[in-house]
Short mmCIF file of C-alpha atoms and ligand atoms in Angstrom, two decimals:
data_model
loop_
_atom_site.label_atom_id
_atom_site.label_comp_id
_atom_site.label_asym_id
_atom_site.label_seq_id
_atom_site.Cartn_x
_atom_site.Cartn_y
_atom_site.Cartn_z
CA MET N 30 -0.38 0.53 -0.31
CA ILE N 31 1.72 4.01 -1.41
CA LYS N 32 0.19 6.26 1.29
CA SER N 33 -1.04 9.04 -0.48
CA ASP N 34 -1.11 12.49 0.37
CA ASN N 35 -4.25 15.39 0.99
CA ASN N 36 -2.91 17.63 -1.45
CA LEU N 37 -2.71 14.92 -3.95
CA ILE N 38 -6.48 14.10 -3.57
CA ARG N 39 -6.88 17.71 -3.39
CA ALA N 40 -5.71 18.25 -7.77
CA VAL N 41 -9.05 15.80 -7.84
CA SER N 42 -11.24 17.90 -9.26
CA PHE N 43 -13.90 17.05 -7.22
CA ASN N 44 -17.67 18.05 -6.93
CA ALA N 45 -19.82 19.72 -4.51
CA ARG N 46 -19.98 16.62 -2.82
CA ASN N 47 -17.03 15.48 -3.21
CA GLU N 48 -17.31 12.97 -5.49
CA ILE N 49 -15.88 12.26 -9.51
CA ALA N 50 -17.98 10.56 -11.06
CA ASP N 51 -15.81 7.16 -12.83
CA LYS N 52 -16.35 8.92 -16.43
CA GLU N 53 -14.25 12.26 -15.08
CA PHE N 54 -11.97 9.94 -13.25
CA PHE N 55 -10.93 8.01 -17.16
CA ASP N 56 -10.86 11.13 -18.78
CA MET N 57 -8.71 13.13 -15.90
CA LEU N 58 -6.21 9.93 -16.67
CA SER N 59 -6.32 9.75 -20.82
CA GLN N 60 -5.68 13.64 -20.56
CA GLN N 61 -2.24 12.58 -19.56
CA GLY N 62 -2.20 9.15 -22.13
CA ILE N 63 -3.57 6.45 -20.16
CA GLU N 64 -6.28 4.50 -20.62
CA GLN N 65 -9.03 2.85 -19.33
CA TYR N 66 -7.97 -0.24 -20.49
CA ASP N 67 -4.07 -0.19 -19.80
CA PRO N 68 -2.75 -3.57 -17.90
CA ARG N 69 -1.68 -1.80 -15.26
CA LEU N 70 -5.33 -0.53 -14.22
CA VAL N 71 -6.40 -3.53 -13.93
CA PRO N 72 -6.43 -3.65 -9.37
CA VAL N 73 -8.24 -0.43 -10.64
CA ARG N 74 -11.32 -1.95 -12.79
CA GLN N 75 -12.25 -4.24 -9.73
CA ILE N 76 -12.00 -1.87 -7.80
CA LEU N 77 -14.62 0.77 -9.25
CA ASN N 78 -16.41 -2.09 -10.40
CA SER N 79 -17.64 -3.29 -6.85
CA LEU N 80 -19.11 0.24 -6.71
CA LYS N 81 -22.33 0.81 -6.53
CA THR N 82 -23.98 2.23 -9.45
CA ASP N 83 -27.05 5.36 -9.72
CA LYS N 84 -30.28 4.63 -11.34
CA SER N 85 -27.50 6.32 -15.11
CA GLY N 86 -25.25 4.04 -14.71
CA VAL N 87 -22.98 6.48 -13.49
CA ARG N 88 -19.98 5.07 -10.45
CA LYS N 89 -19.29 8.01 -7.98
CA ILE N 90 -15.81 7.97 -6.77
CA ASP N 91 -15.63 9.80 -3.00
CA GLN N 92 -13.00 10.89 -1.49
CA LYS N 93 -12.38 7.58 0.71
CA THR N 94 -12.33 5.60 -2.63
CA LEU N 95 -10.04 7.37 -4.65
CA THR N 96 -7.38 7.52 -1.13
CA ARG N 97 -7.91 3.10 -1.71
CA LEU N 98 -7.50 3.26 -5.27
CA LEU N 99 -4.18 5.53 -4.85
CA GLY N 100 -2.66 3.39 -2.95
CA GLU N 101 -3.50 0.56 -4.55
CA LYS N 102 -1.66 1.85 -7.69
CA ARG N 103 1.92 3.61 -7.75
CA LEU N 104 0.12 4.77 -11.54
CA LEU N 105 -2.80 7.39 -10.78
CA GLN N 106 -0.41 9.03 -8.65
CA GLN N 107 2.32 9.80 -10.68
CA THR N 108 -0.33 10.30 -13.33
CA ILE N 109 -2.40 12.87 -10.44
CA ARG N 110 1.15 14.87 -10.16
CA LYS N 111 1.95 14.28 -14.15
CA GLN N 112 5.09 13.21 -13.35
CA GLN N 113 5.57 11.37 -16.18
CA ILE N 114 8.32 11.76 -19.36
CA ILE N 115 5.97 13.89 -21.29
CA PRO N 116 4.06 15.87 -18.28
CA ASP N 117 1.98 17.81 -20.32
CA PHE N 118 0.59 16.04 -22.57
CA SER N 119 -2.01 17.35 -24.04
CA GLY N 120 0.16 20.78 -25.05
CA PHE N 121 2.33 17.80 -26.70
CA THR N 122 -0.84 16.14 -27.46
CA ALA N 123 -2.69 19.76 -29.13
CA THR N 124 0.73 19.45 -31.95
CA LEU N 125 0.49 15.78 -32.56
CA ASP N 126 -3.21 16.84 -33.67
CA HIS N 127 -1.97 20.05 -35.54
CA ILE N 128 1.54 18.49 -37.90
CA PHE N 129 -1.71 15.11 -38.04
CA ASN N 130 -4.13 17.41 -39.38
CA HIS N 131 -0.90 19.23 -42.00
CA VAL N 132 0.38 15.82 -43.03
CA LYS N 133 -3.04 15.35 -43.96
CA LYS N 134 -2.96 17.50 -46.65
CA VAL N 135 -0.34 16.17 -48.44
CA ARG N 136 -1.89 13.29 -51.02
CA GLY N 137 0.03 10.98 -54.15
CA GLY N 138 2.23 8.27 -53.90
CA GLU N 139 1.37 4.74 -55.25
CA VAL N 140 -0.04 1.43 -52.78
CA ALA N 141 3.13 -0.98 -53.62
CA ASN N 142 1.41 -3.40 -56.03
CA TYR N 143 4.20 -6.13 -56.30
CA ILE N 144 1.49 -7.93 -54.02
CA PRO N 145 -1.35 -8.10 -55.13
CA GLN N 146 -3.28 -8.44 -52.13
CA LEU N 147 -1.46 -4.85 -51.48
CA ALA N 148 -2.29 -2.95 -54.47
CA SER N 149 -5.87 -2.92 -53.03
CA VAL N 150 -5.43 -1.61 -50.02
CA ALA N 151 -6.89 2.16 -49.59
CA PRO N 152 -4.76 4.22 -49.86
CA ASP N 153 -6.48 7.23 -48.46
CA LEU N 154 -5.26 5.47 -44.95
CA TYR N 155 -3.53 7.61 -42.90
CA ALA N 156 -3.21 6.70 -39.10
CA LEU N 157 -0.59 7.79 -36.34
CA SER N 158 -0.25 6.22 -32.47
CA ILE N 159 2.21 6.76 -30.14
CA CYS N 160 4.15 6.03 -27.11
CA THR N 161 5.92 6.93 -24.02
CA ILE N 162 8.39 4.72 -22.46
CA ASP N 163 5.75 5.71 -19.09
CA GLY N 164 2.81 3.75 -21.01
CA GLN N 165 1.31 7.58 -22.22
CA VAL N 166 -0.91 6.56 -25.46
CA TYR N 167 -2.55 9.25 -28.32
CA SER N 168 -3.07 8.21 -31.71
CA LEU N 169 -4.81 9.89 -33.74
CA GLY N 170 -6.63 7.82 -37.64
CA ASP N 171 -6.66 4.78 -38.53
CA HIS N 172 -4.75 3.81 -35.77
CA THR N 173 -7.56 0.54 -35.43
CA THR N 174 -7.05 -0.16 -39.18
CA LYS N 175 -5.32 -2.66 -39.40
CA PHE N 176 -2.15 -3.42 -42.31
CA SER N 177 -0.07 -5.57 -43.36
CA LEU N 178 4.01 -6.00 -40.74
CA GLN N 179 6.14 -6.60 -44.69
CA SER N 180 9.50 -5.29 -44.19
CA THR N 181 8.11 -3.22 -39.93
CA ASN N 182 9.26 -7.19 -38.82
CA LYS N 183 13.11 -7.30 -39.66
CA PRO N 184 14.01 -5.87 -36.92
CA ILE N 185 12.54 -8.13 -34.17
CA ASN N 186 14.06 -11.04 -36.44
CA TYR N 187 17.07 -9.38 -36.35
CA ALA N 188 16.38 -8.56 -32.59
CA LEU N 189 15.71 -12.40 -32.35
CA ALA N 190 18.78 -13.66 -33.67
CA LEU N 191 20.90 -11.66 -32.08
CA GLU N 192 19.41 -12.91 -28.72
CA GLU N 193 19.19 -16.23 -29.01
CA LEU N 194 23.11 -17.00 -30.77
CA GLY N 195 25.71 -13.67 -30.31
CA GLU N 196 26.51 -10.53 -32.16
CA GLU N 197 29.82 -12.51 -33.65
CA THR N 198 26.94 -16.16 -35.60
CA VAL N 199 25.10 -13.67 -36.32
CA HIS N 200 27.23 -11.50 -38.12
CA ARG N 201 29.30 -14.51 -39.29
CA HIS N 202 26.10 -14.62 -41.90
CA VAL N 203 24.71 -10.49 -42.92
CA GLY N 204 26.54 -8.08 -42.78
CA LYS N 205 26.10 -4.35 -41.30
CA GLU N 206 26.30 -1.86 -43.40
CA PRO N 207 24.00 0.40 -45.78
CA SER N 208 23.43 -1.50 -49.21
CA GLY N 209 22.89 1.97 -51.33
CA VAL N 210 20.81 -0.09 -53.33
CA SER N 211 17.22 -0.94 -53.53
CA PHE N 212 15.38 -3.30 -51.19
CA ASN N 213 15.74 -6.77 -52.48
CA ALA N 214 17.75 -6.07 -55.80
CA LEU N 215 19.39 -9.19 -55.88
CA THR N 216 22.31 -8.97 -54.55
CA LEU N 217 26.01 -9.67 -52.20
CA ASN N 218 28.62 -8.09 -50.08
CA ALA N 219 32.15 -8.98 -51.28
CA ARG N 220 31.77 -11.75 -49.42
CA GLY N 221 28.68 -13.48 -50.59
CA LEU N 222 26.19 -12.41 -47.42
CA PRO N 223 23.74 -9.60 -47.42
CA HIS N 224 24.23 -5.72 -46.32
CA ASN N 225 22.42 -5.84 -43.04
CA PRO N 226 19.75 -7.51 -41.66
CA LEU N 227 16.77 -4.78 -42.24
CA ILE N 228 16.79 -5.91 -46.79
CA ASN N 229 15.06 -8.66 -47.85
CA ALA N 230 18.17 -11.21 -47.97
CA GLY N 231 19.81 -10.34 -44.58
CA ALA N 232 16.27 -10.59 -43.07
CA ILE N 233 15.33 -13.70 -45.17
CA MET N 234 18.31 -14.61 -43.46
CA CYS N 235 18.21 -13.97 -39.60
CA SER N 236 14.68 -15.95 -40.59
CA SER N 237 16.58 -18.76 -40.58
CA LEU N 238 19.06 -18.40 -38.45
CA ILE N 239 16.84 -18.91 -35.15
CA GLN N 240 14.55 -21.16 -33.52
CA ARG N 241 16.54 -22.85 -35.26
CA GLN N 242 15.35 -26.74 -33.41
CA MET N 243 11.04 -25.53 -33.98
CA ALA N 244 8.89 -26.75 -36.86
CA ALA N 245 7.30 -24.00 -38.22
CA ALA N 246 4.17 -24.19 -36.09
CA GLU N 247 5.85 -23.33 -33.15
CA LYS N 248 8.73 -20.86 -35.27
CA PHE N 249 5.63 -18.68 -36.01
CA ASP N 250 3.83 -19.12 -32.82
CA PHE N 251 6.87 -18.45 -31.20
CA ILE N 252 6.86 -15.04 -33.40
CA LEU N 253 3.71 -13.83 -31.93
CA ASP N 254 4.81 -14.03 -28.82
CA VAL N 255 7.43 -12.15 -29.22
CA TRP N 256 4.98 -9.79 -31.26
CA GLN N 257 2.56 -9.35 -28.23
CA LYS N 258 5.35 -8.67 -25.21
CA LEU N 259 6.20 -5.92 -27.40
CA ASN N 260 3.54 -4.49 -27.41
CA GLY N 261 2.36 -5.86 -24.30
CA ILE N 262 -1.39 -6.04 -24.76
CA ASP N 263 -2.68 -7.46 -28.21
CA ARG N 264 -1.90 -10.45 -30.34
CA PRO N 265 -1.54 -9.26 -33.52
CA THR N 266 -2.78 -11.35 -36.34
CA PHE N 267 -1.95 -12.96 -38.79
CA ASN N 268 -3.50 -12.46 -43.17
CA ASN N 269 -3.44 -15.48 -44.81
CA SER N 270 -4.72 -14.35 -47.96
CA MET N 271 -1.62 -11.67 -48.18
CA TYR N 272 1.03 -14.05 -46.95
CA LEU N 273 -0.63 -16.03 -49.85
CA SER N 274 -0.60 -13.18 -52.58
CA GLU N 275 3.54 -13.53 -51.62
CA LYS N 276 4.16 -16.68 -51.55
CA SER N 277 2.24 -17.30 -54.67
CA SER N 278 4.68 -13.62 -56.73
CA ALA N 279 7.86 -14.14 -54.93
CA ASP N 280 10.41 -14.19 -57.50
CA ARG N 281 12.49 -12.33 -56.06
CA ASN N 282 13.08 -13.38 -52.54
CA PHE N 283 13.52 -16.71 -53.68
CA ALA N 284 15.93 -15.89 -56.56
CA LEU N 285 17.46 -13.47 -53.80
CA ALA N 286 17.37 -17.08 -50.74
CA TYR N 287 19.64 -19.50 -53.60
CA PHE N 288 21.90 -16.66 -54.88
CA MET N 289 22.84 -17.13 -51.18
CA ARG N 290 22.33 -20.50 -50.76
CA GLU N 291 25.16 -20.39 -54.31
CA ASN N 292 27.42 -18.42 -52.48
CA GLY N 293 27.57 -20.57 -48.94
CA ALA N 294 26.12 -17.53 -46.94
CA PHE N 295 23.13 -19.61 -44.82
CA PRO N 296 25.02 -22.52 -42.19
CA PRO N 297 24.91 -25.81 -42.84
CA ASN N 298 21.42 -28.11 -43.24
CA THR N 299 19.32 -25.04 -44.23
CA ASN N 300 15.55 -26.27 -46.04
CA VAL N 301 15.60 -22.49 -47.99
CA GLU N 302 12.00 -22.87 -49.13
CA LYS N 303 11.57 -23.11 -45.43
CA VAL N 304 13.51 -20.57 -44.31
CA LEU N 305 10.69 -18.29 -47.28
CA ASP N 306 7.71 -19.20 -46.15
CA PHE N 307 8.60 -18.88 -43.06
CA TYR N 308 10.10 -14.92 -43.91
CA PHE N 309 6.40 -14.13 -46.15
CA GLN N 310 4.62 -15.41 -43.05
CA CYS N 311 6.74 -12.79 -40.94
CA CYS N 312 5.68 -9.85 -43.46
CA ALA N 313 2.05 -11.18 -43.39
CA ILE N 314 1.39 -11.09 -39.74
CA GLU N 315 -0.46 -7.88 -39.02
CA SER N 316 -0.52 -5.04 -36.75
CA ASN N 317 -2.23 -1.24 -35.81
CA THR N 318 0.08 2.15 -35.25
CA ASP N 319 -1.47 1.86 -31.46
CA MET N 320 0.45 -1.90 -31.34
CA LEU N 321 3.19 -0.83 -33.78
CA ALA N 322 3.39 2.69 -30.89
CA ARG N 323 3.63 0.19 -27.93
CA ALA N 324 6.14 -2.51 -29.19
CA ALA N 325 8.69 1.37 -29.97
CA ALA N 326 7.82 2.36 -27.90
CA THR N 327 9.61 -1.43 -25.56
CA PHE N 328 12.81 -0.67 -27.77
CA ALA N 329 12.80 3.57 -26.63
CA ASN N 330 12.83 1.84 -23.08
CA SER N 331 15.78 -0.43 -24.06
CA GLY N 332 13.92 -3.55 -24.04
CA VAL N 333 10.80 -3.41 -21.42
CA ASN N 334 7.45 -2.99 -21.50
CA PRO N 335 6.52 0.03 -20.26
CA PHE N 336 3.07 -2.14 -19.28
CA THR N 337 3.90 -4.58 -18.58
CA ASN N 338 7.72 -4.24 -17.03
CA GLU N 339 8.46 -7.50 -18.54
CA LYS N 340 11.85 -7.29 -20.03
CA VAL N 341 11.65 -8.84 -23.91
CA LEU N 342 15.01 -7.71 -25.32
CA ALA N 343 18.29 -7.83 -23.30
CA PRO N 344 19.72 -3.82 -23.80
CA GLU N 345 22.48 -4.47 -25.53
CA THR N 346 20.50 -6.40 -28.01
CA VAL N 347 17.73 -3.20 -28.91
CA LYS N 348 20.93 -1.19 -29.05
CA LYS N 349 21.76 -3.00 -31.84
CA CYS N 350 19.44 -3.04 -33.80
CA LEU N 351 18.58 0.47 -33.14
CA SER N 352 22.18 1.80 -34.66
CA MET N 353 20.96 -0.61 -37.28
CA MET N 354 17.61 1.05 -38.58
CA HIS N 355 19.27 4.03 -37.51
CA SER N 356 22.13 3.19 -41.05
CA CYS N 357 19.65 1.15 -42.86
CA GLY N 358 16.00 1.22 -41.82
CA MET N 359 14.58 3.20 -44.51
CA TYR N 360 15.81 1.44 -47.36
CA ASP N 361 17.09 4.02 -50.58
CA TYR N 362 16.64 6.94 -48.00
CA SER N 363 18.33 5.43 -45.24
CA GLY N 364 21.07 7.77 -45.07
CA GLU N 365 19.24 10.96 -45.86
CA PHE N 366 16.66 9.73 -43.02
CA SER N 367 19.38 9.62 -40.48
CA PHE N 368 20.33 12.65 -41.83
CA ARG N 369 17.37 14.38 -41.96
CA ILE N 370 15.55 12.92 -39.19
CA GLY N 371 18.07 11.55 -36.74
CA LEU N 372 16.18 8.05 -35.59
CA PRO N 373 16.54 4.43 -35.67
CA ALA N 374 13.29 4.35 -37.45
CA LYS N 375 12.05 1.23 -40.07
CA SER N 376 9.31 1.20 -43.05
CA GLY N 377 8.03 -0.88 -45.24
CA VAL N 378 6.04 -1.54 -48.49
CA SER N 379 2.24 -1.60 -46.28
CA GLY N 380 3.34 2.40 -46.32
CA ALA N 381 3.66 2.24 -42.39
CA ILE N 382 6.97 2.70 -40.59
CA TRP N 383 7.61 2.54 -37.18
CA MET N 384 11.00 5.35 -35.19
CA VAL N 385 11.94 5.15 -31.85
CA ILE N 386 13.45 8.48 -29.99
CA PRO N 387 15.54 6.55 -26.92
CA ASN N 388 13.95 7.40 -23.96
CA LEU N 389 10.94 8.81 -24.62
CA MET N 390 9.02 6.95 -27.00
CA GLY N 391 7.68 4.61 -29.79
CA ILE N 392 6.13 6.43 -32.91
CA ALA N 393 3.52 4.52 -35.78
CA ILE N 394 2.84 6.23 -38.81
CA TYR N 395 0.36 4.20 -41.42
CA SER N 396 -1.00 5.64 -44.54
CA PRO N 397 0.11 3.32 -47.76
CA GLY N 398 0.79 5.98 -50.36
CA LEU N 399 4.93 4.94 -51.43
CA ASP N 400 7.21 7.83 -53.00
CA GLU N 401 9.55 6.68 -54.62
CA CYS N 402 11.85 5.54 -52.14
CA GLY N 403 9.06 3.14 -51.21
CA ASN N 404 8.50 4.72 -47.76
CA SER N 405 5.41 6.18 -46.81
CA LEU N 406 5.04 9.08 -48.23
CA ARG N 407 2.77 10.84 -45.26
CA GLY N 408 5.62 9.07 -42.79
CA ILE N 409 8.13 10.81 -44.03
CA LYS N 410 6.65 14.01 -43.94
CA VAL N 411 4.99 13.15 -40.63
CA ALA N 412 8.66 12.89 -39.21
CA GLU N 413 10.06 16.11 -41.07
CA GLU N 414 7.27 18.11 -39.28
CA LEU N 415 7.76 15.91 -35.63
CA VAL N 416 11.57 17.19 -35.90
CA SER N 417 10.92 20.20 -36.97
CA HIS N 418 8.78 21.11 -33.88
CA PHE N 419 11.05 18.84 -30.99
CA ASN N 420 14.33 18.39 -29.97
CA PHE N 421 13.39 14.70 -31.16
CA HIS N 422 16.55 15.19 -33.83
CA HIS N 423 19.10 13.04 -32.40
CA TYR N 424 21.60 15.39 -32.17
CA ASP N 425 19.47 18.28 -31.06
CA SER N 426 21.51 18.87 -28.36
CA LEU N 427 18.98 18.59 -24.31
CA LYS N 428 21.29 21.01 -22.81
CA VAL N 429 21.60 23.98 -24.74
CA GLU N 430 18.17 25.27 -24.84
CA ASN N 431 16.45 25.20 -27.82
CA ALA N 432 14.13 27.82 -28.47
CA GLN N 433 12.97 27.16 -31.74
CA LYS N 434 12.30 23.59 -30.71
CA GLN N 435 10.09 22.38 -28.25
CA ASP N 436 10.83 19.47 -25.54
CA PRO N 437 7.86 17.56 -24.46
CA ARG N 438 10.36 16.30 -21.87
CA ARG N 439 9.67 19.55 -20.07
CA LYS N 440 6.75 20.84 -17.26
CA LYS N 441 5.05 23.37 -19.71
CA TYR N 442 6.50 26.48 -18.84
CA GLU N 443 10.23 24.93 -17.83
CA THR N 444 11.51 26.17 -21.39
CA LYS N 445 10.09 29.43 -21.72
CA VAL N 446 11.47 30.30 -18.45
CA ASN N 447 15.04 28.87 -17.73
CA ALA N 448 15.39 30.54 -20.83
CA VAL N 449 14.61 33.80 -19.99
CA MET N 450 15.74 33.35 -16.44
CA SER N 451 18.95 32.70 -17.68
CA LEU N 452 19.21 35.56 -19.97
CA VAL N 453 17.85 38.27 -16.78
CA PHE N 454 20.58 36.47 -15.04
CA ALA N 455 23.29 36.47 -17.81
CA ALA N 456 22.17 40.60 -18.31
CA SER N 457 22.32 40.84 -14.17
CA ALA N 458 25.63 39.97 -14.60
CA GLY N 459 27.16 41.60 -18.02
CA ASP N 460 27.72 37.74 -19.21
CA LEU N 461 28.34 38.96 -22.75
CA ASP N 462 29.97 34.91 -22.96
CA GLU N 463 26.39 33.66 -22.40
CA MET N 464 23.62 36.46 -23.00
CA ARG N 465 25.63 35.26 -27.19
CA ARG N 466 24.77 31.76 -26.89
CA LEU N 467 21.32 32.23 -26.07
CA HIS N 468 20.76 34.25 -28.15
CA ALA N 469 21.86 32.27 -30.76
CA VAL N 470 19.30 28.99 -29.27
CA GLY N 471 16.69 31.59 -30.26
CA VAL N 472 15.90 32.91 -27.39
CA ASP N 473 13.93 36.35 -27.60
CA LEU N 474 16.02 39.59 -26.15
CA ASN N 475 13.20 41.01 -24.93
CA GLU N 476 11.40 38.38 -23.19
CA SER N 477 10.57 39.23 -19.89
CA ASP N 478 10.12 37.24 -16.23
CA TYR N 479 7.02 37.46 -14.38
CA ASP N 480 7.38 40.78 -13.00
CA GLY N 481 7.03 42.12 -17.08
CA ARG N 482 11.41 42.54 -16.29
CA THR N 483 14.15 42.13 -19.48
CA ALA N 484 17.47 41.73 -19.84
CA LEU N 485 17.63 46.07 -20.64
CA HIS N 486 15.97 46.18 -16.97
CA LEU N 487 18.64 43.68 -15.19
CA ALA N 488 21.70 44.79 -17.02
CA ALA N 489 20.26 48.78 -16.54
CA ALA N 490 19.94 48.09 -13.11
CA GLU N 491 23.03 46.59 -12.32
CA ASN N 492 25.51 49.11 -14.86
CA GLN N 493 26.65 46.54 -17.53
CA THR N 494 27.68 48.93 -19.33
CA GLU N 495 28.46 46.32 -21.72
CA ALA N 496 25.35 44.07 -21.84
CA VAL N 497 23.59 47.21 -22.65
CA LYS N 498 24.81 48.12 -25.32
CA TYR N 499 25.20 44.14 -26.85
CA LEU N 500 20.88 44.36 -25.88
CA LEU N 501 20.02 47.68 -27.94
CA LYS N 502 22.51 46.64 -30.89
CA ASN N 503 20.59 43.41 -31.50
CA GLY N 504 17.18 44.76 -31.20
CA ALA N 505 15.81 44.62 -27.62
CA HIS N 506 12.54 47.40 -26.65
CA ARG N 507 14.87 50.67 -25.50
CA ASP N 508 11.50 51.37 -23.01
CA PRO N 509 9.52 48.38 -22.34
CA VAL N 510 7.44 48.64 -18.75
CA ASP N 511 7.90 45.91 -15.95
CA ARG N 512 5.20 45.35 -13.82
CA TRP N 513 5.48 49.45 -11.55
CA GLY N 514 5.55 51.05 -15.24
CA ALA N 515 9.76 51.53 -14.71
CA THR N 516 11.61 51.53 -18.23
CA PRO N 517 15.61 50.40 -17.86
CA LEU N 518 16.03 53.89 -17.72
CA ASP N 519 14.08 55.26 -15.25
CA ASP N 520 16.43 51.35 -13.51
CA ALA N 521 18.97 53.36 -14.63
CA LYS N 522 18.41 56.71 -12.97
CA ARG N 523 17.58 55.00 -10.08
CA ALA N 524 21.00 53.50 -8.83
CA ARG N 525 22.61 56.80 -10.76
CA HIS N 526 24.06 54.61 -13.84
CA LYS N 527 25.66 57.69 -15.77
CA ASP N 528 27.31 55.66 -19.00
CA ILE N 529 23.81 53.89 -19.24
CA ILE N 530 21.60 57.03 -18.51
CA ALA N 531 23.40 58.32 -21.83
CA LEU N 532 23.13 54.72 -24.27
CA LEU N 533 19.52 55.01 -22.80
CA GLU N 534 18.48 58.89 -23.81
CA LYS N 535 20.80 58.84 -27.13
N1 LIG F 609 7.49 -8.88 -47.70
C1 LIG F 609 8.19 -8.07 -49.31
C2 LIG F 609 8.75 -8.68 -49.17
O1 LIG F 609 9.65 -9.21 -48.90
C3 LIG F 609 8.28 -6.65 -47.13
C4 LIG F 609 9.57 -5.89 -47.98
C5 LIG F 609 9.21 -5.22 -48.35
O2 LIG F 609 8.35 -4.02 -46.52
N2 LIG F 609 10.19 -3.01 -48.26
O3 LIG F 609 8.68 -7.62 -50.25
#
């Protein structure tokens, strides 16, 4: 039992009778990204189900029951205190809404047609889901629509091969370099091996490496189990017609497999036909963006599922897998993607992309229209928008304040307050280096604190001549008034700083 204090109870908006309806209670959790179906809420739902409903079917939670609920789950306390990795979750999701709607206007792209069953998918489907390492979720659009995983499954089979056999053995059969050619090109590296585990040849190779002793049915169940553990809630489904459709039109994949066999790339006694069959089955596993985002969140959380707390993959495996995704996950666009977006990601010809922001969240996007590289057209656009709004690029610094980009890991006013306070302090100390740095990262020199005090006020009051010069030269307004009606000149006069008065009166 966890102790809950009265402040926590007070943070909940009760009605006049000191009660809150169960729906409002769940709405409050949902605002913070915690949904009713969250398996961590099972004991909470049990307690609520034991409450009597009133005439209109509503269950009222009084303060005593709430205390009991809070004691049951640390998650509830964390949620009411907004202590998750994204504290201002509704602010964050408002930006996601904006991005989603903006990209929705993008049309075009071609649905993949080399697998007949893929060609018949509705081109306008569009979904975005995110899941943080604290299990905060948010989804938009067709997020419950299922699609076949296709190549988005490739990192998983690679991860499983690493876990089972270790890096050395796995990479005796598959390389680590981007191929520089299309995902199904008939080519191997100089050692006669597939270039990397995320193109078809490499994925066929990983399919041959994992669980070699298992019978086909057992092996497929094993994969479904892993996908279920990765997303923590749902068991993925299987699209048999997709599987049959791909299998009957897979000359290129057969050719790749035989080419690898000819080069002695497989371990001895590999049954190529069986391996290909398993590979096609994996491509025809179905997911939606909600499931895929939760699986991606497990990767963001170093292999531990945020909902079940189960360690699905070792952190070392996740690290290797993400490195591979970073350099090879986006087909022929991989270099460009890692340059512009700077996140590990994997796309598939069904139009799905999953991305990982380590220690923060997983993201899944689905839209079947593909660009000329075979990546979801809207998927790439969403990724671009995300990194333009947020400091998600791997090399966006978390240390240096970047006023152009939001950091959702921060409390609502933290970024702004930090930037303003740093500037005001630097100005009062006459620290020009720090002022230049803050200006360079985009901090507005005219920004003021809660009392309306600007950097110029402080520099004037503290007789920091160089700081005043710098501010004036770089566009700081001369006459801002603070909450007491005083301008920087008033401050300088009060303290009789002659040089500053002269500068400000000029
Ligand atoms: N099943 C597809 C194939 O092997 C997967 C390719 C992809 O998504 N890029 O061709």
